[in-house]
Amino acid sequence: MTVQHPTPMRPFQAPEQIAFHRTELSIILSLYGRMVAAGEWRDYGISCLRDVAVFSIFRRTAENPLYRIEKRPKLRGKQGQYAVIGMDGQILKRGQDLKTVLRVLERKMIRAVE
């Protein structure tokens, strides 16, 4: 009779990079499309890094980003994994729900009619 030894379990390994899920990108791109149609934004870039995924929003391609939408899963249990960061590095909104966090940018689209 042969003895079968159990297969050793591999330790949990975090993903090598953080990325936005398809549903998250759908929400972000919906807002982006509305802002492009309004003439506010013109370009974007996506970075998938080890600790954070970043969606950068530009008015012009050669400029620094106007806003950064960041996803940091390590902050899920603390301040929230999603954040909107302004050009100056100030956190404009942070939270667990992406739609709620993005409302800070939607308010910028609403302007008083003169």
mmCIF file of N, CA and C in Angstrom:
data_model
loop_
_atom_site.group_PDB
_atom_site.id
_atom_site.type_symbol
_atom_site.label_atom_id
_atom_site.label_comp_id
_atom_site.label_asym_id
_atom_site.label_seq_id
_atom_site.Cartn_x
_atom_site.Cartn_y
_atom_site.Cartn_z
ATOM 1 N N MET A 1 0.848 -1.178 0.000
ATOM 2 C CA MET A 1 0.000 0.000 0.000
ATOM 3 C C MET A 1 0.893 1.240 0.000
ATOM 4 N N THR A 2 0.592 2.177 -0.898
ATOM 5 C CA THR A 2 1.379 3.403 -0.966
ATOM 6 C C THR A 2 0.731 4.469 -0.095
ATOM 7 N N VAL A 3 1.561 5.224 0.531
ATOM 8 C CA VAL A 3 1.084 6.302 1.401
ATOM 9 C C VAL A 3 1.139 7.605 0.617
ATOM 10 N N GLN A 4 0.021 8.301 0.583
ATOM 11 C CA GLN A 4 -0.010 9.591 -0.100
ATOM 12 C C GLN A 4 0.114 10.691 0.933
ATOM 13 N N HIS A 5 1.070 11.537 0.707
ATOM 14 C CA HIS A 5 1.264 12.675 1.598
ATOM 15 C C HIS A 5 0.446 13.852 1.084
ATOM 16 N N PRO A 6 -0.142 14.606 1.990
ATOM 17 C CA PRO A 6 -0.931 15.759 1.527
ATOM 18 C C PRO A 6 -0.038 16.779 0.832
ATOM 19 N N THR A 7 -0.631 17.422 -0.139
ATOM 20 C CA THR A 7 0.089 18.473 -0.861
ATOM 21 C C THR A 7 0.243 19.675 0.064
ATOM 22 N N PRO A 8 1.463 20.173 0.213
ATOM 23 C CA PRO A 8 1.636 21.331 1.104
ATOM 24 C C PRO A 8 0.924 22.564 0.553
ATOM 25 N N MET A 9 0.326 23.309 1.442
ATOM 26 C CA MET A 9 -0.381 24.532 1.059
ATOM 27 C C MET A 9 0.641 25.646 0.830
ATOM 28 N N ARG A 10 0.427 26.375 -0.218
ATOM 29 C CA ARG A 10 1.276 27.549 -0.457
ATOM 30 C C ARG A 10 0.742 28.707 0.363
ATOM 31 N N PRO A 11 1.627 29.520 0.908
ATOM 32 C CA PRO A 11 1.141 30.686 1.659
ATOM 33 C C PRO A 11 0.426 31.653 0.724
ATOM 34 N N PHE A 12 -0.536 32.395 1.283
ATOM 35 C CA PHE A 12 -1.273 33.381 0.491
ATOM 36 C C PHE A 12 -0.311 34.431 -0.043
ATOM 37 N N GLN A 13 -0.435 34.715 -1.313
ATOM 38 C CA GLN A 13 0.387 35.757 -1.924
ATOM 39 C C GLN A 13 -0.532 36.843 -2.456
ATOM 40 N N ALA A 14 -0.222 38.057 -2.070
ATOM 41 C CA ALA A 14 -0.982 39.198 -2.571
ATOM 42 C C ALA A 14 -0.712 39.342 -4.071
ATOM 43 N N PRO A 15 -1.668 39.895 -4.814
ATOM 44 C CA PRO A 15 -1.424 40.085 -6.243
ATOM 45 C C PRO A 15 -0.224 41.005 -6.457
ATOM 46 N N GLU A 16 0.468 40.786 -7.572
ATOM 47 C CA GLU A 16 1.659 41.576 -7.856
ATOM 48 C C GLU A 16 1.336 43.020 -8.161
ATOM 49 N N GLN A 17 0.107 43.261 -8.605
ATOM 50 C CA GLN A 17 -0.313 44.638 -8.839
ATOM 51 C C GLN A 17 -1.808 44.763 -8.600
ATOM 52 N N ILE A 18 -2.208 45.964 -8.225
ATOM 53 C CA ILE A 18 -3.605 46.272 -7.973
ATOM 54 C C ILE A 18 -4.185 46.841 -9.265
ATOM 55 N N ALA A 19 -5.415 46.456 -9.588
ATOM 56 C CA ALA A 19 -6.066 46.961 -10.803
ATOM 57 C C ALA A 19 -7.534 47.250 -10.501
ATOM 58 N N PHE A 20 -8.133 48.072 -11.336
ATOM 59 C CA PHE A 20 -9.559 48.329 -11.238
ATOM 60 C C PHE A 20 -10.308 47.155 -11.866
ATOM 61 N N HIS A 21 -11.397 46.759 -11.239
ATOM 62 C CA HIS A 21 -12.265 45.716 -11.777
ATOM 63 C C HIS A 21 -13.119 46.323 -12.891
ATOM 64 N N ARG A 22 -13.666 45.485 -13.723
ATOM 65 C CA ARG A 22 -14.491 45.942 -14.854
ATOM 66 C C ARG A 22 -15.659 46.819 -14.394
ATOM 67 N N THR A 23 -16.316 46.452 -13.307
ATOM 68 C CA THR A 23 -17.450 47.254 -12.831
ATOM 69 C C THR A 23 -16.979 48.615 -12.314
ATOM 70 N N GLU A 24 -15.814 48.657 -11.693
ATOM 71 C CA GLU A 24 -15.261 49.938 -11.223
ATOM 72 C C GLU A 24 -14.916 50.832 -12.406
ATOM 73 N N LEU A 25 -14.291 50.249 -13.422
ATOM 74 C CA LEU A 25 -13.947 51.035 -14.616
ATOM 75 C C LEU A 25 -15.185 51.541 -15.325
ATOM 76 N N SER A 26 -16.230 50.770 -15.318
ATOM 77 C CA SER A 26 -17.479 51.200 -15.943
ATOM 78 C C SER A 26 -18.018 52.460 -15.262
ATOM 79 N N ILE A 27 -17.992 52.485 -13.949
ATOM 80 C CA ILE A 27 -18.462 53.654 -13.197
ATOM 81 C C ILE A 27 -17.576 54.865 -13.483
ATOM 82 N N ILE A 28 -16.267 54.663 -13.463
ATOM 83 C CA ILE A 28 -15.320 55.765 -13.690
ATOM 84 C C ILE A 28 -15.449 56.294 -15.120
ATOM 85 N N LEU A 29 -15.513 55.402 -16.098
ATOM 86 C CA LEU A 29 -15.582 55.829 -17.498
ATOM 87 C C LEU A 29 -16.910 56.490 -17.839
ATOM 88 N N SER A 30 -17.957 56.133 -17.130
ATOM 89 C CA SER A 30 -19.243 56.805 -17.328
ATOM 90 C C SER A 30 -19.131 58.281 -16.937
ATOM 91 N N LEU A 31 -18.542 58.546 -15.786
ATOM 92 C CA LEU A 31 -18.314 59.930 -15.356
ATOM 93 C C LEU A 31 -17.350 60.630 -16.315
ATOM 94 N N TYR A 32 -16.289 59.933 -16.696
ATOM 95 C CA TYR A 32 -15.301 60.513 -17.604
ATOM 96 C C TYR A 32 -15.955 60.928 -18.928
ATOM 97 N N GLY A 33 -16.805 60.075 -19.479
ATOM 98 C CA GLY A 33 -17.487 60.387 -20.737
ATOM 99 C C GLY A 33 -18.361 61.623 -20.635
ATOM 100 N N ARG A 34 -19.071 61.763 -19.518
ATOM 101 C CA ARG A 34 -19.910 62.952 -19.328
ATOM 102 C C ARG A 34 -19.053 64.213 -19.238
ATOM 103 N N MET A 35 -17.916 64.123 -18.566
ATOM 104 C CA MET A 35 -17.046 65.303 -18.413
ATOM 105 C C MET A 35 -16.340 65.654 -19.738
ATOM 106 N N VAL A 36 -16.025 64.662 -20.537
ATOM 107 C CA VAL A 36 -15.452 64.931 -21.862
ATOM 108 C C VAL A 36 -16.498 65.617 -22.733
ATOM 109 N N ALA A 37 -17.731 65.135 -22.683
ATOM 110 C CA ALA A 37 -18.817 65.745 -23.461
ATOM 111 C C ALA A 37 -19.062 67.189 -23.030
ATOM 112 N N ALA A 38 -18.831 67.479 -21.758
ATOM 113 C CA ALA A 38 -19.004 68.844 -21.256
ATOM 114 C C ALA A 38 -17.784 69.719 -21.556
ATOM 115 N N GLY A 39 -16.728 69.139 -22.124
ATOM 116 C CA GLY A 39 -15.530 69.898 -22.476
ATOM 117 C C GLY A 39 -14.577 70.138 -21.322
ATOM 118 N N GLU A 40 -14.768 69.437 -20.202
ATOM 119 C CA GLU A 40 -13.926 69.647 -19.020
ATOM 120 C C GLU A 40 -12.642 68.826 -19.060
ATOM 121 N N TRP A 41 -12.737 67.595 -19.490
ATOM 122 C CA TRP A 41 -11.590 66.684 -19.490
ATOM 123 C C TRP A 41 -11.279 66.232 -20.904
ATOM 124 N N ARG A 42 -10.016 65.885 -21.153
ATOM 125 C CA ARG A 42 -9.630 65.483 -22.500
ATOM 126 C C ARG A 42 -8.864 64.162 -22.574
ATOM 127 N N ASP A 43 -8.218 63.745 -21.486
ATOM 128 C CA ASP A 43 -7.376 62.556 -21.554
ATOM 129 C C ASP A 43 -7.344 61.876 -20.198
ATOM 130 N N TYR A 44 -6.943 60.621 -20.194
ATOM 131 C CA TYR A 44 -6.791 59.902 -18.938
ATOM 132 C C TYR A 44 -5.645 58.905 -19.049
ATOM 133 N N GLY A 45 -5.194 58.436 -17.915
ATOM 134 C CA GLY A 45 -4.164 57.405 -17.859
ATOM 135 C C GLY A 45 -4.468 56.471 -16.704
ATOM 136 N N ILE A 46 -4.105 55.212 -16.857
ATOM 137 C CA ILE A 46 -4.320 54.219 -15.806
ATOM 138 C C ILE A 46 -2.981 53.611 -15.432
ATOM 139 N N SER A 47 -2.719 53.554 -14.137
ATOM 140 C CA SER A 47 -1.511 52.918 -13.617
ATOM 141 C C SER A 47 -1.922 51.822 -12.644
ATOM 142 N N CYS A 48 -1.358 50.631 -12.822
ATOM 143 C CA CYS A 48 -1.597 49.512 -11.919
ATOM 144 C C CYS A 48 -0.283 49.179 -11.228
ATOM 145 N N LEU A 49 -0.192 49.548 -9.967
ATOM 146 C CA LEU A 49 1.041 49.385 -9.212
ATOM 147 C C LEU A 49 0.877 48.301 -8.155
ATOM 148 N N ARG A 50 1.888 48.109 -7.346
ATOM 149 C CA ARG A 50 1.877 47.052 -6.339
ATOM 150 C C ARG A 50 0.841 47.296 -5.237
ATOM 151 N N ASP A 51 0.710 48.544 -4.771
ATOM 152 C CA ASP A 51 -0.185 48.854 -3.661
ATOM 153 C C ASP A 51 -1.417 49.659 -4.058
ATOM 154 N N VAL A 52 -1.412 50.199 -5.274
ATOM 155 C CA VAL A 52 -2.481 51.129 -5.649
ATOM 156 C C VAL A 52 -2.733 51.062 -7.155
ATOM 157 N N ALA A 53 -4.008 51.249 -7.519
ATOM 158 C CA ALA A 53 -4.392 51.454 -8.920
ATOM 159 C C ALA A 53 -4.828 52.907 -9.033
ATOM 160 N N VAL A 54 -4.375 53.590 -10.084
ATOM 161 C CA VAL A 54 -4.640 55.024 -10.228
ATOM 162 C C VAL A 54 -5.244 55.298 -11.602
ATOM 163 N N PHE A 55 -6.351 56.042 -11.602
ATOM 164 C CA PHE A 55 -6.966 56.553 -12.826
ATOM 165 C C PHE A 55 -6.728 58.055 -12.797
ATOM 166 N N SER A 56 -5.846 58.556 -13.660
ATOM 167 C CA SER A 56 -5.491 59.979 -13.698
ATOM 168 C C SER A 56 -6.291 60.676 -14.781
ATOM 169 N N ILE A 57 -6.783 61.875 -14.449
ATOM 170 C CA ILE A 57 -7.626 62.646 -15.364
ATOM 171 C C ILE A 57 -6.901 63.933 -15.741
ATOM 172 N N PHE A 58 -6.823 64.194 -17.040
ATOM 173 C CA PHE A 58 -6.084 65.343 -17.548
ATOM 174 C C PHE A 58 -6.996 66.284 -18.327
ATOM 175 N N ARG A 59 -6.699 67.572 -18.233
ATOM 176 C CA ARG A 59 -7.366 68.546 -19.099
ATOM 177 C C ARG A 59 -6.674 68.548 -20.455
ATOM 178 N N ARG A 60 -5.349 68.487 -20.447
ATOM 179 C CA ARG A 60 -4.546 68.360 -21.662
ATOM 180 C C ARG A 60 -3.535 67.247 -21.437
ATOM 181 N N THR A 61 -3.101 66.627 -22.503
ATOM 182 C CA THR A 61 -2.226 65.464 -22.392
ATOM 183 C C THR A 61 -0.905 65.782 -21.697
ATOM 184 N N ALA A 62 -0.312 66.926 -21.965
ATOM 185 C CA ALA A 62 1.021 67.241 -21.463
ATOM 186 C C ALA A 62 1.031 67.782 -20.037
ATOM 187 N N GLU A 63 -0.117 67.989 -19.439
ATOM 188 C CA GLU A 63 -0.175 68.571 -18.101
ATOM 189 C C GLU A 63 -0.106 67.506 -17.015
ATOM 190 N N ASN A 64 0.007 67.987 -15.786
ATOM 191 C CA ASN A 64 -0.161 67.109 -14.637
ATOM 192 C C ASN A 64 -1.642 66.783 -14.510
ATOM 193 N N PRO A 65 -1.985 65.656 -13.886
ATOM 194 C CA PRO A 65 -3.407 65.312 -13.787
ATOM 195 C C PRO A 65 -4.192 66.296 -12.926
ATOM 196 N N LEU A 66 -5.418 66.585 -13.364
ATOM 197 C CA LEU A 66 -6.321 67.418 -12.555
ATOM 198 C C LEU A 66 -6.755 66.655 -11.305
ATOM 199 N N TYR A 67 -7.091 65.395 -11.505
ATOM 200 C CA TYR A 67 -7.575 64.536 -10.418
ATOM 201 C C TYR A 67 -6.988 63.152 -10.586
ATOM 202 N N ARG A 68 -6.866 62.465 -9.462
ATOM 203 C CA ARG A 68 -6.488 61.056 -9.461
ATOM 204 C C ARG A 68 -7.542 60.285 -8.662
ATOM 205 N N ILE A 69 -8.027 59.215 -9.240
ATOM 206 C CA ILE A 69 -8.929 58.318 -8.537
ATOM 207 C C ILE A 69 -8.084 57.108 -8.163
ATOM 208 N N GLU A 70 -7.939 56.870 -6.860
ATOM 209 C CA GLU A 70 -7.068 55.800 -6.399
ATOM 210 C C GLU A 70 -7.850 54.688 -5.724
ATOM 211 N N LYS A 71 -7.367 53.479 -5.922
ATOM 212 C CA LYS A 71 -7.911 52.306 -5.246
ATOM 213 C C LYS A 71 -6.778 51.683 -4.437
ATOM 214 N N ARG A 72 -6.927 51.671 -3.113
ATOM 215 C CA ARG A 72 -5.945 51.073 -2.207
ATOM 216 C C ARG A 72 -6.651 50.043 -1.329
ATOM 217 N N PRO A 73 -6.641 48.781 -1.751
ATOM 218 C CA PRO A 73 -7.361 47.757 -0.991
ATOM 219 C C PRO A 73 -6.902 47.609 0.460
ATOM 220 N N LYS A 74 -5.674 47.947 0.767
ATOM 221 C CA LYS A 74 -5.198 47.838 2.154
ATOM 222 C C LYS A 74 -5.955 48.773 3.098
ATOM 223 N N LEU A 75 -6.554 49.837 2.562
ATOM 224 C CA LEU A 75 -7.291 50.793 3.390
ATOM 225 C C LEU A 75 -8.783 50.460 3.461
ATOM 226 N N ARG A 76 -9.180 49.308 2.946
ATOM 227 C CA ARG A 76 -10.594 48.927 2.900
ATOM 228 C C ARG A 76 -11.236 48.967 4.285
ATOM 229 N N GLY A 77 -10.564 48.476 5.296
ATOM 230 C CA GLY A 77 -11.136 48.437 6.636
ATOM 231 C C GLY A 77 -10.925 49.703 7.435
ATOM 232 N N LYS A 78 -10.191 50.648 6.893
ATOM 233 C CA LYS A 78 -9.899 51.882 7.621
ATOM 234 C C LYS A 78 -10.692 53.041 7.036
ATOM 235 N N GLN A 79 -10.037 53.910 6.258
ATOM 236 C CA GLN A 79 -10.713 55.092 5.712
ATOM 237 C C GLN A 79 -11.523 54.792 4.465
ATOM 238 N N GLY A 80 -11.294 53.672 3.843
ATOM 239 C CA GLY A 80 -11.967 53.345 2.589
ATOM 240 C C GLY A 80 -10.951 53.181 1.487
ATOM 241 N N GLN A 81 -11.210 52.247 0.588
ATOM 242 C CA GLN A 81 -10.205 51.934 -0.425
ATOM 243 C C GLN A 81 -10.192 52.893 -1.614
ATOM 244 N N TYR A 82 -11.226 53.717 -1.774
ATOM 245 C CA TYR A 82 -11.284 54.642 -2.910
ATOM 246 C C TYR A 82 -11.023 56.067 -2.439
ATOM 247 N N ALA A 83 -10.309 56.839 -3.263
ATOM 248 C CA ALA A 83 -10.050 58.238 -2.932
ATOM 249 C C ALA A 83 -9.975 59.052 -4.216
ATOM 250 N N VAL A 84 -10.439 60.292 -4.127
ATOM 251 C CA VAL A 84 -10.269 61.268 -5.205
ATOM 252 C C VAL A 84 -9.290 62.302 -4.675
ATOM 253 N N ILE A 85 -8.209 62.497 -5.428
ATOM 254 C CA ILE A 85 -7.138 63.388 -5.002
ATOM 255 C C ILE A 85 -6.994 64.503 -6.024
ATOM 256 N N GLY A 86 -6.923 65.739 -5.534
ATOM 257 C CA GLY A 86 -6.803 66.895 -6.411
ATOM 258 C C GLY A 86 -5.398 67.087 -6.942
ATOM 259 N N MET A 87 -5.243 68.097 -7.788
ATOM 260 C CA MET A 87 -3.970 68.395 -8.421
ATOM 261 C C MET A 87 -2.864 68.692 -7.408
ATOM 262 N N ASP A 88 -3.258 69.311 -6.290
ATOM 263 C CA ASP A 88 -2.283 69.695 -5.267
ATOM 264 C C ASP A 88 -1.988 68.578 -4.266
ATOM 265 N N GLY A 89 -2.575 67.398 -4.463
ATOM 266 C CA GLY A 89 -2.337 66.278 -3.562
ATOM 267 C C GLY A 89 -3.322 66.170 -2.410
ATOM 268 N N GLN A 90 -4.262 67.104 -2.350
ATOM 269 C CA GLN A 90 -5.263 67.089 -1.282
ATOM 270 C C GLN A 90 -6.314 66.017 -1.566
ATOM 271 N N ILE A 91 -6.651 65.236 -0.543
ATOM 272 C CA ILE A 91 -7.693 64.223 -0.678
ATOM 273 C C ILE A 91 -9.044 64.932 -0.614
ATOM 274 N N LEU A 92 -9.790 64.882 -1.717
ATOM 275 C CA LEU A 92 -11.089 65.551 -1.795
ATOM 276 C C LEU A 92 -12.201 64.700 -1.198
ATOM 277 N N LYS A 93 -12.084 63.382 -1.345
ATOM 278 C CA LYS A 93 -13.109 62.483 -0.815
ATOM 279 C C LYS A 93 -12.500 61.090 -0.716
ATOM 280 N N ARG A 94 -12.866 60.373 0.340
ATOM 281 C CA ARG A 94 -12.399 59.004 0.538
ATOM 282 C C ARG A 94 -13.562 58.179 1.062
ATOM 283 N N GLY A 95 -13.644 56.914 0.658
ATOM 284 C CA GLY A 95 -14.721 56.077 1.159
ATOM 285 C C GLY A 95 -14.685 54.669 0.613
ATOM 286 N N GLN A 96 -15.703 53.884 1.016
ATOM 287 C CA GLN A 96 -15.815 52.487 0.609
ATOM 288 C C GLN A 96 -16.562 52.317 -0.711
ATOM 289 N N ASP A 97 -17.477 53.232 -1.003
ATOM 290 C CA ASP A 97 -18.315 53.114 -2.191
ATOM 291 C C ASP A 97 -17.809 54.056 -3.285
ATOM 292 N N LEU A 98 -17.455 53.493 -4.431
ATOM 293 C CA LEU A 98 -16.866 54.285 -5.517
ATOM 294 C C LEU A 98 -17.826 55.357 -6.024
ATOM 295 N N LYS A 99 -19.107 55.031 -6.199
ATOM 296 C CA LYS A 99 -20.072 56.021 -6.701
ATOM 297 C C LYS A 99 -20.185 57.209 -5.753
ATOM 298 N N THR A 100 -20.195 56.941 -4.463
ATOM 299 C CA THR A 100 -20.280 58.017 -3.471
ATOM 300 C C THR A 100 -19.039 58.895 -3.510
ATOM 301 N N VAL A 101 -17.882 58.281 -3.639
ATOM 302 C CA VAL A 101 -16.626 59.033 -3.681
ATOM 303 C C VAL A 101 -16.563 59.913 -4.931
ATOM 304 N N LEU A 102 -17.055 59.414 -6.053
ATOM 305 C CA LEU A 102 -16.982 60.173 -7.309
ATOM 306 C C LEU A 102 -17.956 61.336 -7.369
ATOM 307 N N ARG A 103 -18.909 61.385 -6.455
ATOM 308 C CA ARG A 103 -19.862 62.512 -6.455
ATOM 309 C C ARG A 103 -19.164 63.853 -6.287
ATOM 310 N N VAL A 104 -18.014 63.862 -5.634
ATOM 311 C CA VAL A 104 -17.280 65.114 -5.465
ATOM 312 C C VAL A 104 -16.875 65.694 -6.827
ATOM 313 N N LEU A 105 -16.638 64.836 -7.805
ATOM 314 C CA LEU A 105 -16.293 65.312 -9.152
ATOM 315 C C LEU A 105 -17.531 65.698 -9.945
ATOM 316 N N GLU A 106 -18.645 65.016 -9.714
ATOM 317 C CA GLU A 106 -19.889 65.357 -10.412
ATOM 318 C C GLU A 106 -20.375 66.739 -10.019
ATOM 319 N N ARG A 107 -20.140 67.123 -8.772
ATOM 320 C CA ARG A 107 -20.557 68.454 -8.324
ATOM 321 C C ARG A 107 -19.811 69.550 -9.076
ATOM 322 N N LYS A 108 -18.596 69.254 -9.500
ATOM 323 C CA LYS A 108 -17.807 70.233 -10.240
ATOM 324 C C LYS A 108 -18.402 70.467 -11.623
ATOM 325 N N MET A 109 -19.201 69.511 -12.112
ATOM 326 C CA MET A 109 -19.818 69.644 -13.436
ATOM 327 C C MET A 109 -21.035 70.567 -13.388
ATOM 328 N N ILE A 110 -21.677 70.628 -12.230
ATOM 329 C CA ILE A 110 -22.863 71.460 -12.084
ATOM 330 C C ILE A 110 -22.420 72.906 -11.888
ATOM 331 N N ARG A 111 -22.866 73.776 -12.748
ATOM 332 C CA ARG A 111 -22.494 75.197 -12.665
ATOM 333 C C ARG A 111 -23.753 76.043 -12.656
ATOM 334 N N ALA A 112 -23.649 77.202 -12.055
ATOM 335 C CA ALA A 112 -24.787 78.122 -12.025
ATOM 336 C C ALA A 112 -24.977 78.708 -13.424
ATOM 337 N N VAL A 113 -26.213 78.788 -13.857
ATOM 338 C CA VAL A 113 -26.541 79.364 -15.148
ATOM 339 C C VAL A 113 -26.719 80.873 -14.971
ATOM 340 N N GLU A 114 -25.988 81.622 -15.789
ATOM 341 C CA GLU A 114 -26.046 83.083 -15.670
ATOM 342 C C GLU A 114 -27.012 83.675 -16.656
#
